[in-house]
PDB file of C-alpha atoms in Angstrom:
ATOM      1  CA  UNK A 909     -35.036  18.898   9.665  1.00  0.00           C
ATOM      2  CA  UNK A 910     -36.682  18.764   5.893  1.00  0.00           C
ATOM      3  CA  UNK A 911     -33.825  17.501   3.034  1.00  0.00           C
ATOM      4  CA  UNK A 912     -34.946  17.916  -0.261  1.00  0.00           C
ATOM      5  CA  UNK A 913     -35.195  15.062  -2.366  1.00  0.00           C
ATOM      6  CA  UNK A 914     -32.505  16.606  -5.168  1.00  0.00           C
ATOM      7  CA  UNK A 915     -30.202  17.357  -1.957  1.00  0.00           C
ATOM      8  CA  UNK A 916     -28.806  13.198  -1.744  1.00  0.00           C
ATOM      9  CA  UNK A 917     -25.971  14.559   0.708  1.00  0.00           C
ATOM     10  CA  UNK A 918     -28.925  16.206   3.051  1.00  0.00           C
ATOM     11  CA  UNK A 919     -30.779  13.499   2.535  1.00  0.00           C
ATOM     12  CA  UNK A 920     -28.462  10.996   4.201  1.00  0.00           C
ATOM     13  CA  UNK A 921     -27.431  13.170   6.637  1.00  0.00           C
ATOM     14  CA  UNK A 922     -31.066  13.106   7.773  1.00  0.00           C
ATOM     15  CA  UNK A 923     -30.981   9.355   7.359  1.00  0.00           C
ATOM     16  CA  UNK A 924     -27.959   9.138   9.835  1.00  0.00           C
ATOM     17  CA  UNK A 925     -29.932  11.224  12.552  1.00  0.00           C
ATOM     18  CA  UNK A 926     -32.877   9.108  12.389  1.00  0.00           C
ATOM     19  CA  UNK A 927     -30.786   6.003  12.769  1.00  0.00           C
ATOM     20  CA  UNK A 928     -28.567   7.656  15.412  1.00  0.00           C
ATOM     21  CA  UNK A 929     -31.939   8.423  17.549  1.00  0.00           C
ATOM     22  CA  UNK A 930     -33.507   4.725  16.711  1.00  0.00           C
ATOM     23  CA  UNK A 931     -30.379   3.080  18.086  1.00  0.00           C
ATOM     24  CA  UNK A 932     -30.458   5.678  20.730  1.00  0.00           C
ATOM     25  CA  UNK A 933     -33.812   4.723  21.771  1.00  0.00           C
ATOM     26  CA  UNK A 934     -33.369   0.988  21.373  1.00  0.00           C
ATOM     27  CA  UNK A 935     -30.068   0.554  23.417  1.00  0.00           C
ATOM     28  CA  UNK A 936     -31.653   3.245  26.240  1.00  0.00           C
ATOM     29  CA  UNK A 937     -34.257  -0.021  26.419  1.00  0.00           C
ATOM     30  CA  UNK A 938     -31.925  -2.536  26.393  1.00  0.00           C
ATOM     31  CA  UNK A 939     -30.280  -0.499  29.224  1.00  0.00           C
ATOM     32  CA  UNK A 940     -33.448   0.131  31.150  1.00  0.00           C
ATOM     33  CA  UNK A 941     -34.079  -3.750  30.581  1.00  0.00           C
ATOM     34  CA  UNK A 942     -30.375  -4.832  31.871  1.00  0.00           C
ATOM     35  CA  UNK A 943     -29.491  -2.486  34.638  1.00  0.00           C
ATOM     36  CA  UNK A 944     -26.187  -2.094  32.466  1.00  0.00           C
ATOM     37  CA  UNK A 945     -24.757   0.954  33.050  1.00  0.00           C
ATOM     38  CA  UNK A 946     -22.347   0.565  30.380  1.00  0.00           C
ATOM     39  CA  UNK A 947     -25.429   0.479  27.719  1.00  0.00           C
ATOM     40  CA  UNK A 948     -26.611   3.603  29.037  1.00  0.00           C
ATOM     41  CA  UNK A 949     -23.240   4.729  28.086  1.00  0.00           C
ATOM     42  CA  UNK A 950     -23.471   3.622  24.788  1.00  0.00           C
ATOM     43  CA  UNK A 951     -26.598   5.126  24.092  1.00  0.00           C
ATOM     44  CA  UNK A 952     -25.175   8.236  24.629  1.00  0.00           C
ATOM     45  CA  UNK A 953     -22.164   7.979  22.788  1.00  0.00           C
ATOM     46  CA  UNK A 954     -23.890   6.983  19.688  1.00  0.00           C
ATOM     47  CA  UNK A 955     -25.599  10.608  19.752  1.00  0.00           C
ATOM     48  CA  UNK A 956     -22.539  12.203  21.033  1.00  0.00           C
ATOM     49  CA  UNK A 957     -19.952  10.833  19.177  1.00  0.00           C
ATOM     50  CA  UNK A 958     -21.380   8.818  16.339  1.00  0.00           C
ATOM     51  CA  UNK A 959     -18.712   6.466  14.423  1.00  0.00           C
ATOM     52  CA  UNK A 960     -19.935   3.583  12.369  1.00  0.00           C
ATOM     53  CA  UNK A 961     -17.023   1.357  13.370  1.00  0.00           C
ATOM     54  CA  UNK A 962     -18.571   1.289  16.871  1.00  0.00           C
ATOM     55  CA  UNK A 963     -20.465  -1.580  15.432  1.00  0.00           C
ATOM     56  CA  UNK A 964     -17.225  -3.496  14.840  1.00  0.00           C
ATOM     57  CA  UNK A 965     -15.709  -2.126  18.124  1.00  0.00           C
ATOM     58  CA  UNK A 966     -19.012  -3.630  19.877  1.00  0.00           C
ATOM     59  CA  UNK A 967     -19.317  -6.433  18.051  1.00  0.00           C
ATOM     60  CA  UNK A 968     -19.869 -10.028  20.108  1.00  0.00           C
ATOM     61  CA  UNK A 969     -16.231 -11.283  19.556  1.00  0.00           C
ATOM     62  CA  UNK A 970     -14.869  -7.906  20.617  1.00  0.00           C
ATOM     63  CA  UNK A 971     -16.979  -8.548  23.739  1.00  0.00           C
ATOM     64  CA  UNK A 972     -16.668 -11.791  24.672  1.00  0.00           C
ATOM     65  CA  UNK A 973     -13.283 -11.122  24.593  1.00  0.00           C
ATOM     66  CA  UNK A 974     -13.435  -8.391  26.715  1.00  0.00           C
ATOM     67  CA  UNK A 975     -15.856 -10.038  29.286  1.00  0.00           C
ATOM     68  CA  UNK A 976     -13.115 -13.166  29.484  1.00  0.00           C
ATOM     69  CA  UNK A 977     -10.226 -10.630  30.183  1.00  0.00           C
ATOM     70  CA  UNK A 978     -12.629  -8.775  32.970  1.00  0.00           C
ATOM     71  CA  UNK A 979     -14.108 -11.988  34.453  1.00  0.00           C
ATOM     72  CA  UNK A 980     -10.434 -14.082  34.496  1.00  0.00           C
ATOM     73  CA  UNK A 981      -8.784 -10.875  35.638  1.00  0.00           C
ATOM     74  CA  UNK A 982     -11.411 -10.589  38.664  1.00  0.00           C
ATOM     75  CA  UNK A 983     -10.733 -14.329  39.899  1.00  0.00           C
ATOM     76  CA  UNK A 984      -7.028 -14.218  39.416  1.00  0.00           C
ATOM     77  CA  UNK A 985      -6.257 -10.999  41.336  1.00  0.00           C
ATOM     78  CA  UNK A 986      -5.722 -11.108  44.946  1.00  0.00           C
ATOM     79  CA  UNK A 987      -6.023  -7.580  45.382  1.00  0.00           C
ATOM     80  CA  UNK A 988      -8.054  -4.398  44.016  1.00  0.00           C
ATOM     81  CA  UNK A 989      -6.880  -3.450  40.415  1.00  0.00           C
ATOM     82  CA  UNK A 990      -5.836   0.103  41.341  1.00  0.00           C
ATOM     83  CA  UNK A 991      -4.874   2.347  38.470  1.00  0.00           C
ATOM     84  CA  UNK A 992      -5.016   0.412  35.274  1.00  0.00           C
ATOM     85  CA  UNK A 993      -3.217   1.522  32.173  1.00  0.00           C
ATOM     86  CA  UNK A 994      -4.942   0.351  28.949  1.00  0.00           C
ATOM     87  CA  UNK A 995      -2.549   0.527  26.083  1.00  0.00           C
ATOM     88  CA  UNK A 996      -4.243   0.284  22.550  1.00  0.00           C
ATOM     89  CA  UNK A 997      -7.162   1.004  24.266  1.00  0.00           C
ATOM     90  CA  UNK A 998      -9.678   1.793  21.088  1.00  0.00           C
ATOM     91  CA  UNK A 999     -12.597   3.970  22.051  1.00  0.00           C
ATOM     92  CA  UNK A1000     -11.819   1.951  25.505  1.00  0.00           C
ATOM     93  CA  UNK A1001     -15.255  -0.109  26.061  1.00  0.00           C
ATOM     94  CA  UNK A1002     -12.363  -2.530  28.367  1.00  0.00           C
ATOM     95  CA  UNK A1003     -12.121   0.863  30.564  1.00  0.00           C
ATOM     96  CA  UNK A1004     -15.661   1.527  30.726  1.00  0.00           C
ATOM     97  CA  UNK A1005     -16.271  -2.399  31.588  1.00  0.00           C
ATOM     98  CA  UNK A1006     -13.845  -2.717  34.350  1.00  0.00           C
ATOM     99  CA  UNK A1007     -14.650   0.427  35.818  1.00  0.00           C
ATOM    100  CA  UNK A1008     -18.349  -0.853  35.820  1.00  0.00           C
ATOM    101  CA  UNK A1009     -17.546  -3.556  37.629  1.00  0.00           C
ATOM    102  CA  UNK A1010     -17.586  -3.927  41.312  1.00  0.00           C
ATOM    103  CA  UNK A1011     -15.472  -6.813  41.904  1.00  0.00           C
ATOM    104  CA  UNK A1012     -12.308  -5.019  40.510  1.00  0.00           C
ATOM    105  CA  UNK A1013     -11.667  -2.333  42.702  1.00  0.00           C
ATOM    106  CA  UNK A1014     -10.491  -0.018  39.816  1.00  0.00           C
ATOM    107  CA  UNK A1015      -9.582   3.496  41.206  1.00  0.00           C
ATOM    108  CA  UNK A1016      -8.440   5.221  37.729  1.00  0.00           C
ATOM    109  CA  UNK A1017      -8.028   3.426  34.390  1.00  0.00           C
ATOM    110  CA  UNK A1018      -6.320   5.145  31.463  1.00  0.00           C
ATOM    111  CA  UNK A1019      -6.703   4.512  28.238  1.00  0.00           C
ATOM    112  CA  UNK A1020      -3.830   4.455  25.589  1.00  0.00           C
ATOM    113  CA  UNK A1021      -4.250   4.837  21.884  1.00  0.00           C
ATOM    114  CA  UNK A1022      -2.093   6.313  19.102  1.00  0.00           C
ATOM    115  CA  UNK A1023      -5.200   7.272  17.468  1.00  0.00           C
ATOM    116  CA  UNK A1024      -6.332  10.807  18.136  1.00  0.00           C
ATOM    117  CA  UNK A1025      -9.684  10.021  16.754  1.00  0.00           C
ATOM    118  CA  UNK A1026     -10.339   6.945  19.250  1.00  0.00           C
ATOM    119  CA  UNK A1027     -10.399   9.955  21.913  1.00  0.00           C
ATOM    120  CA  UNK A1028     -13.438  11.713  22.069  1.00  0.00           C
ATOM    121  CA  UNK A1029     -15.414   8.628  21.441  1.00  0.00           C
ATOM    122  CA  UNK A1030     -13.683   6.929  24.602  1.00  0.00           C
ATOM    123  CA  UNK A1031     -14.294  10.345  26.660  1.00  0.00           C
ATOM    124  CA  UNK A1032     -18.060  10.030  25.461  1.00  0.00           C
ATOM    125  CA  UNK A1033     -18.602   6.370  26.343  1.00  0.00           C
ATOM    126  CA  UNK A1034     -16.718   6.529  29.543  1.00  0.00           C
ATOM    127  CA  UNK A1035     -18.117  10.319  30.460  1.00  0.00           C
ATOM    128  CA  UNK A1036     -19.433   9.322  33.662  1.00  0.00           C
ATOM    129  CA  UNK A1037     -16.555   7.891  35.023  1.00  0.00           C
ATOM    130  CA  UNK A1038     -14.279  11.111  33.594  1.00  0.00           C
ATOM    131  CA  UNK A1039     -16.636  13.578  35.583  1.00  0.00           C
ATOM    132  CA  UNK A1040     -16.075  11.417  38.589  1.00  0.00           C
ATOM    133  CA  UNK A1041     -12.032  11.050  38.182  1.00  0.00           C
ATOM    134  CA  UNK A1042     -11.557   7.787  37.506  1.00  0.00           C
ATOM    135  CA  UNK A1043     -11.223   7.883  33.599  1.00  0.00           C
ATOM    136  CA  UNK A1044      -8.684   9.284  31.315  1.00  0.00           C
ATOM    137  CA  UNK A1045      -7.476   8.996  27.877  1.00  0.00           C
ATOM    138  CA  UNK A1046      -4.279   9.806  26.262  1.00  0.00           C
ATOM    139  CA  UNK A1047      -3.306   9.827  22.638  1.00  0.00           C
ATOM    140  CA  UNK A1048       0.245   8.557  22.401  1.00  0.00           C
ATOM    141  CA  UNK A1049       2.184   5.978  21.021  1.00  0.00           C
ATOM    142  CA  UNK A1050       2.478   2.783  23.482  1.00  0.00           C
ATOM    143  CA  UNK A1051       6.385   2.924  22.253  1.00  0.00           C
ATOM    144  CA  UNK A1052       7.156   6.619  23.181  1.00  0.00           C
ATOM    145  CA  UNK A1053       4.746   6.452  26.668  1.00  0.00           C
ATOM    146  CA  UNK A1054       7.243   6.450  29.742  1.00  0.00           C
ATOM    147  CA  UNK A1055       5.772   3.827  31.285  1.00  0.00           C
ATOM    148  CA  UNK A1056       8.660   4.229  34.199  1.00  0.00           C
ATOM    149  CA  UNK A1057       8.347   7.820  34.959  1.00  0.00           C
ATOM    150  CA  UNK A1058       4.795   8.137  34.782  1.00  0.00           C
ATOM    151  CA  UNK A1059       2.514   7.825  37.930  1.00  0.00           C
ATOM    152  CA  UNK A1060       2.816   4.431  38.733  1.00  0.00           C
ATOM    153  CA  UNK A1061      -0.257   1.908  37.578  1.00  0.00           C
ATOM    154  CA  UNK A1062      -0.888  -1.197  39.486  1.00  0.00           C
ATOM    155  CA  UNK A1063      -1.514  -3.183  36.282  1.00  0.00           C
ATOM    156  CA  UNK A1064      -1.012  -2.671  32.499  1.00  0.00           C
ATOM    157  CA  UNK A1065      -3.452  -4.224  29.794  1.00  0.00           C
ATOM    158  CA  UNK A1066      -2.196  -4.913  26.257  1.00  0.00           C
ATOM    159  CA  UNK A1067      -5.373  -6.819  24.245  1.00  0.00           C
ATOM    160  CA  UNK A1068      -3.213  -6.189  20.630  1.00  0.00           C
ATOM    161  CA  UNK A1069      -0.025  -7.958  21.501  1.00  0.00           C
ATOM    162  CA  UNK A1070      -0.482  -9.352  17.262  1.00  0.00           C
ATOM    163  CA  UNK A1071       0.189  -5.700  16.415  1.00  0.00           C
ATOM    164  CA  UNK A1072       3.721  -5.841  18.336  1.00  0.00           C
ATOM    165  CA  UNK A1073       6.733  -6.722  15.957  1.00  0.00           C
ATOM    166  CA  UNK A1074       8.867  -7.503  19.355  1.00  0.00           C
ATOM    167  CA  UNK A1075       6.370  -7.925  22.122  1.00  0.00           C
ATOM    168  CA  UNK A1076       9.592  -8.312  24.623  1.00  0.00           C
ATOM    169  CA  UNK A1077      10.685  -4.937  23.427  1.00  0.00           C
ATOM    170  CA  UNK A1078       7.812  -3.401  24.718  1.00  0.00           C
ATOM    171  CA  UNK A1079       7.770  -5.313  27.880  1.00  0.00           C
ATOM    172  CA  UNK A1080      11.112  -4.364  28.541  1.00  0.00           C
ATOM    173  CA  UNK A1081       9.662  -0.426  28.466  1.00  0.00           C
ATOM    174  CA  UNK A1082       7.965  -1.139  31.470  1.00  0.00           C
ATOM    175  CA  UNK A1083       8.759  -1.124  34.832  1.00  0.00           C
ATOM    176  CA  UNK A1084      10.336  -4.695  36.893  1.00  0.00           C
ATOM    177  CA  UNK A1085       7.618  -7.273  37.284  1.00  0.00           C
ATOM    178  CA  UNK A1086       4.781  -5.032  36.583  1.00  0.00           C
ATOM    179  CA  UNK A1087       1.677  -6.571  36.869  1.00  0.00           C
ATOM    180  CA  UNK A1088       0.289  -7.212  33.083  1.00  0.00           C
ATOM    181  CA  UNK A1089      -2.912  -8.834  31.235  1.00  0.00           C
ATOM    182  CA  UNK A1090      -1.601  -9.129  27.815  1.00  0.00           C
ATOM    183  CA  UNK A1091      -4.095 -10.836  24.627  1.00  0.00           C
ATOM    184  CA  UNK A1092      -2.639 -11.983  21.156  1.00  0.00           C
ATOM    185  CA  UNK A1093      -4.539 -14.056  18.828  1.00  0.00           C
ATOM    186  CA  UNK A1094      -4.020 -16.061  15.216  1.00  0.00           C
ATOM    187  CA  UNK A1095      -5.944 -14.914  12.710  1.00  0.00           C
ATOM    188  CA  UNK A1096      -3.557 -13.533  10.181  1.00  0.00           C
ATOM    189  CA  UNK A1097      -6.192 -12.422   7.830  1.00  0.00           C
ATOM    190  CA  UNK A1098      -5.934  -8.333   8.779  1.00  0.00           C
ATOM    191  CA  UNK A1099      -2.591  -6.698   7.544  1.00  0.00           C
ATOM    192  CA  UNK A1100      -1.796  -4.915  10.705  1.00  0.00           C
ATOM    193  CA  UNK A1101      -1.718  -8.412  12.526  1.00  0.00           C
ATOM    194  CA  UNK A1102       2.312  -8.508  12.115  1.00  0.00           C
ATOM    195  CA  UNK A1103       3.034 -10.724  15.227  1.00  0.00           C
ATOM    196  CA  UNK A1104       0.093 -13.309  15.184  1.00  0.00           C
ATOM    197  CA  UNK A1105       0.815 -16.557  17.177  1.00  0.00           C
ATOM    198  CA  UNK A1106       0.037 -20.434  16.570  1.00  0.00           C
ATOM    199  CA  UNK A1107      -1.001 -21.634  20.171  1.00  0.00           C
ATOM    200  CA  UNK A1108      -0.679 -20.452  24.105  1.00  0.00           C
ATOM    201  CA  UNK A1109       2.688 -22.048  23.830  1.00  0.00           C
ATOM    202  CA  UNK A1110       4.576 -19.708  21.064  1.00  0.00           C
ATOM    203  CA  UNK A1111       2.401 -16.335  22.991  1.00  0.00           C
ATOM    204  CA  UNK A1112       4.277 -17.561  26.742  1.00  0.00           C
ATOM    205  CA  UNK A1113       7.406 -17.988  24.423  1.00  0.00           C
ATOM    206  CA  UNK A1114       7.499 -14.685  22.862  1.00  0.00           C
ATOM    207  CA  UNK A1115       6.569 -12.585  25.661  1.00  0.00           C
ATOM    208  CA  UNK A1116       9.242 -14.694  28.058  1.00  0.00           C
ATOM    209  CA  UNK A1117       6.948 -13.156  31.305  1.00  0.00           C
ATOM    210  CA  UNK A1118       8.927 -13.398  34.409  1.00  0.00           C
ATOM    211  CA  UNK A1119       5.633 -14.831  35.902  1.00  0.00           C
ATOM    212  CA  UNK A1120       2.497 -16.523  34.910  1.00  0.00           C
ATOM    213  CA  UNK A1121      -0.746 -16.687  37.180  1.00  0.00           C
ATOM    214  CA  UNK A1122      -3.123 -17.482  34.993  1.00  0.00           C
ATOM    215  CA  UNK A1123      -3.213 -18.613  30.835  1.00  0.00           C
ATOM    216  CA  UNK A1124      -6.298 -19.698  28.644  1.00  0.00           C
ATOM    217  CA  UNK A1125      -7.806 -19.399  25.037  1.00  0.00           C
ATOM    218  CA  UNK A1126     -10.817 -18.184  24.011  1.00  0.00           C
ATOM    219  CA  UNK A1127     -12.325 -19.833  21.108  1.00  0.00           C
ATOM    220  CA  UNK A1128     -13.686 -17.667  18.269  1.00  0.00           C
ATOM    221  CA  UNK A1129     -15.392 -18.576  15.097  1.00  0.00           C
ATOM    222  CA  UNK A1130     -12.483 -17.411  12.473  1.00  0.00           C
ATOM    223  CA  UNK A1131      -9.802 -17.238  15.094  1.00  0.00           C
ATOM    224  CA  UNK A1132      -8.801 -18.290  18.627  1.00  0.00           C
ATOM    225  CA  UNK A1133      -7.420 -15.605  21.431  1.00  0.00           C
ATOM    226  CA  UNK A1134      -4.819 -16.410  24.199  1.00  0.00           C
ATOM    227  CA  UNK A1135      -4.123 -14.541  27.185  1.00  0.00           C
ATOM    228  CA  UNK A1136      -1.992 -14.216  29.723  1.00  0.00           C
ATOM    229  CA  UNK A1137      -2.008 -12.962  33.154  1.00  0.00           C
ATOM    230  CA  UNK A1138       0.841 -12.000  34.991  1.00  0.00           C
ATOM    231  CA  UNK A1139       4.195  -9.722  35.350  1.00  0.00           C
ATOM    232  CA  UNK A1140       6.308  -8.457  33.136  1.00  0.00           C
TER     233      UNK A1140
END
């Protein structure tokens, strides 16, 4: 591909190939150098279904989070995860982390997100899991998905419980003590963040959780994150 130096538009076009196929390269390294099947992924995706926020989505307090909810999630439960609805789910990097790892036991994880554009990147990062049938995605609101009637999921993730105006609303959509991993945080600084809380105390209080097997914070640099583990 040649771009003409009076073409600017062709020109950074070009630009964003060669930096697609230099990230490509390097994270295919990092992956070789890892074992991390989830890097491999993410190679991919970056040629597949490039999005510049997938720096933000990857970024290392998006994953540390992440990696606390897997690794707290894998020494509370006493059973395999099963079929795990994801609701917000992003360009679900959560899905393709717990399906990558063995402790779990997750059979099928689905990933939830009102935003039809998060879908073909989460079908491109979590391709290999899609081909063998344990990976969906759905675009749908989390308020309109009937959580009741749908095939039933052994546990149901929520990791933007700020974004909920009435978090016990949306519990109440659910079925009886379903099984739940639910995340809020307290930095108020983002616009969307309508339902941000102070401490672990005032997230237990507003999502009133019939049961509670595990709660912790996760300090961040600009923010801290609670979570819960439990039913709903």
């Amino acid at each position: 591909m040649q771009a003409s130096a009076s073409d600017p538009i062709q020109t950074a076009r070009l630009q964003a190939v060669l930096d697609n196929e230099a990230v490509f390269d390097l994270l295919r390294g990092v992956a070789l150098l890892t074992g991390s099947g989830v890097v491999a992924d993410l190679a991919r995706t970056v040629v597949d279904a490039p999005r510049a926020d997938l720096a933000i989505a990857f970024n290392h307090k998006q994953i540390a989070s992440k990696l606390w909810l897997r690794d707290r999630l894998a020494a509370t439960a006493t059973a395999p995860l099963g079929r795990v609805l994801i609701c917000g789910g992003w360009y679900a990097i959560l899905s393709a982390l717990l399906l990558d790892d063995g402790r779990l036991g997750v059979t099928h994880a689905v990933s939830l997100d009102l935003d039809a554009g998060c879908l073909p990147v989460a079908m491109a990062l979590n391709r290999r899991h899609a081909e063998a049938g344990r990976f969906s995605a759905v675009t749908e609101d989390m308020y309109a998905f009937d959580y009741r009637t749908a095939l039933p999921f052994d546990w149901v993730v929520n990791t933007s419980c700020e974004h909920i105006g009435d978090l016990r609303a949306w519990l109440d959509r659910l079925p009886p003590a379903q099984s739940v991993v639910l995340q809020s945080n307290d930095y108020r600084r983002e616009p969307d963040h309508i339902a941000c809380v102070d401490d672990l105390e005032a997230f237990k209080a507003q999502a009133r959780l019939s049961a509670i097997h595990w709660q912790g914070e996760l300090r961040q640099r600009n923010y801290t994150r609670f979570m819960l583990i439990g039913r709903s």
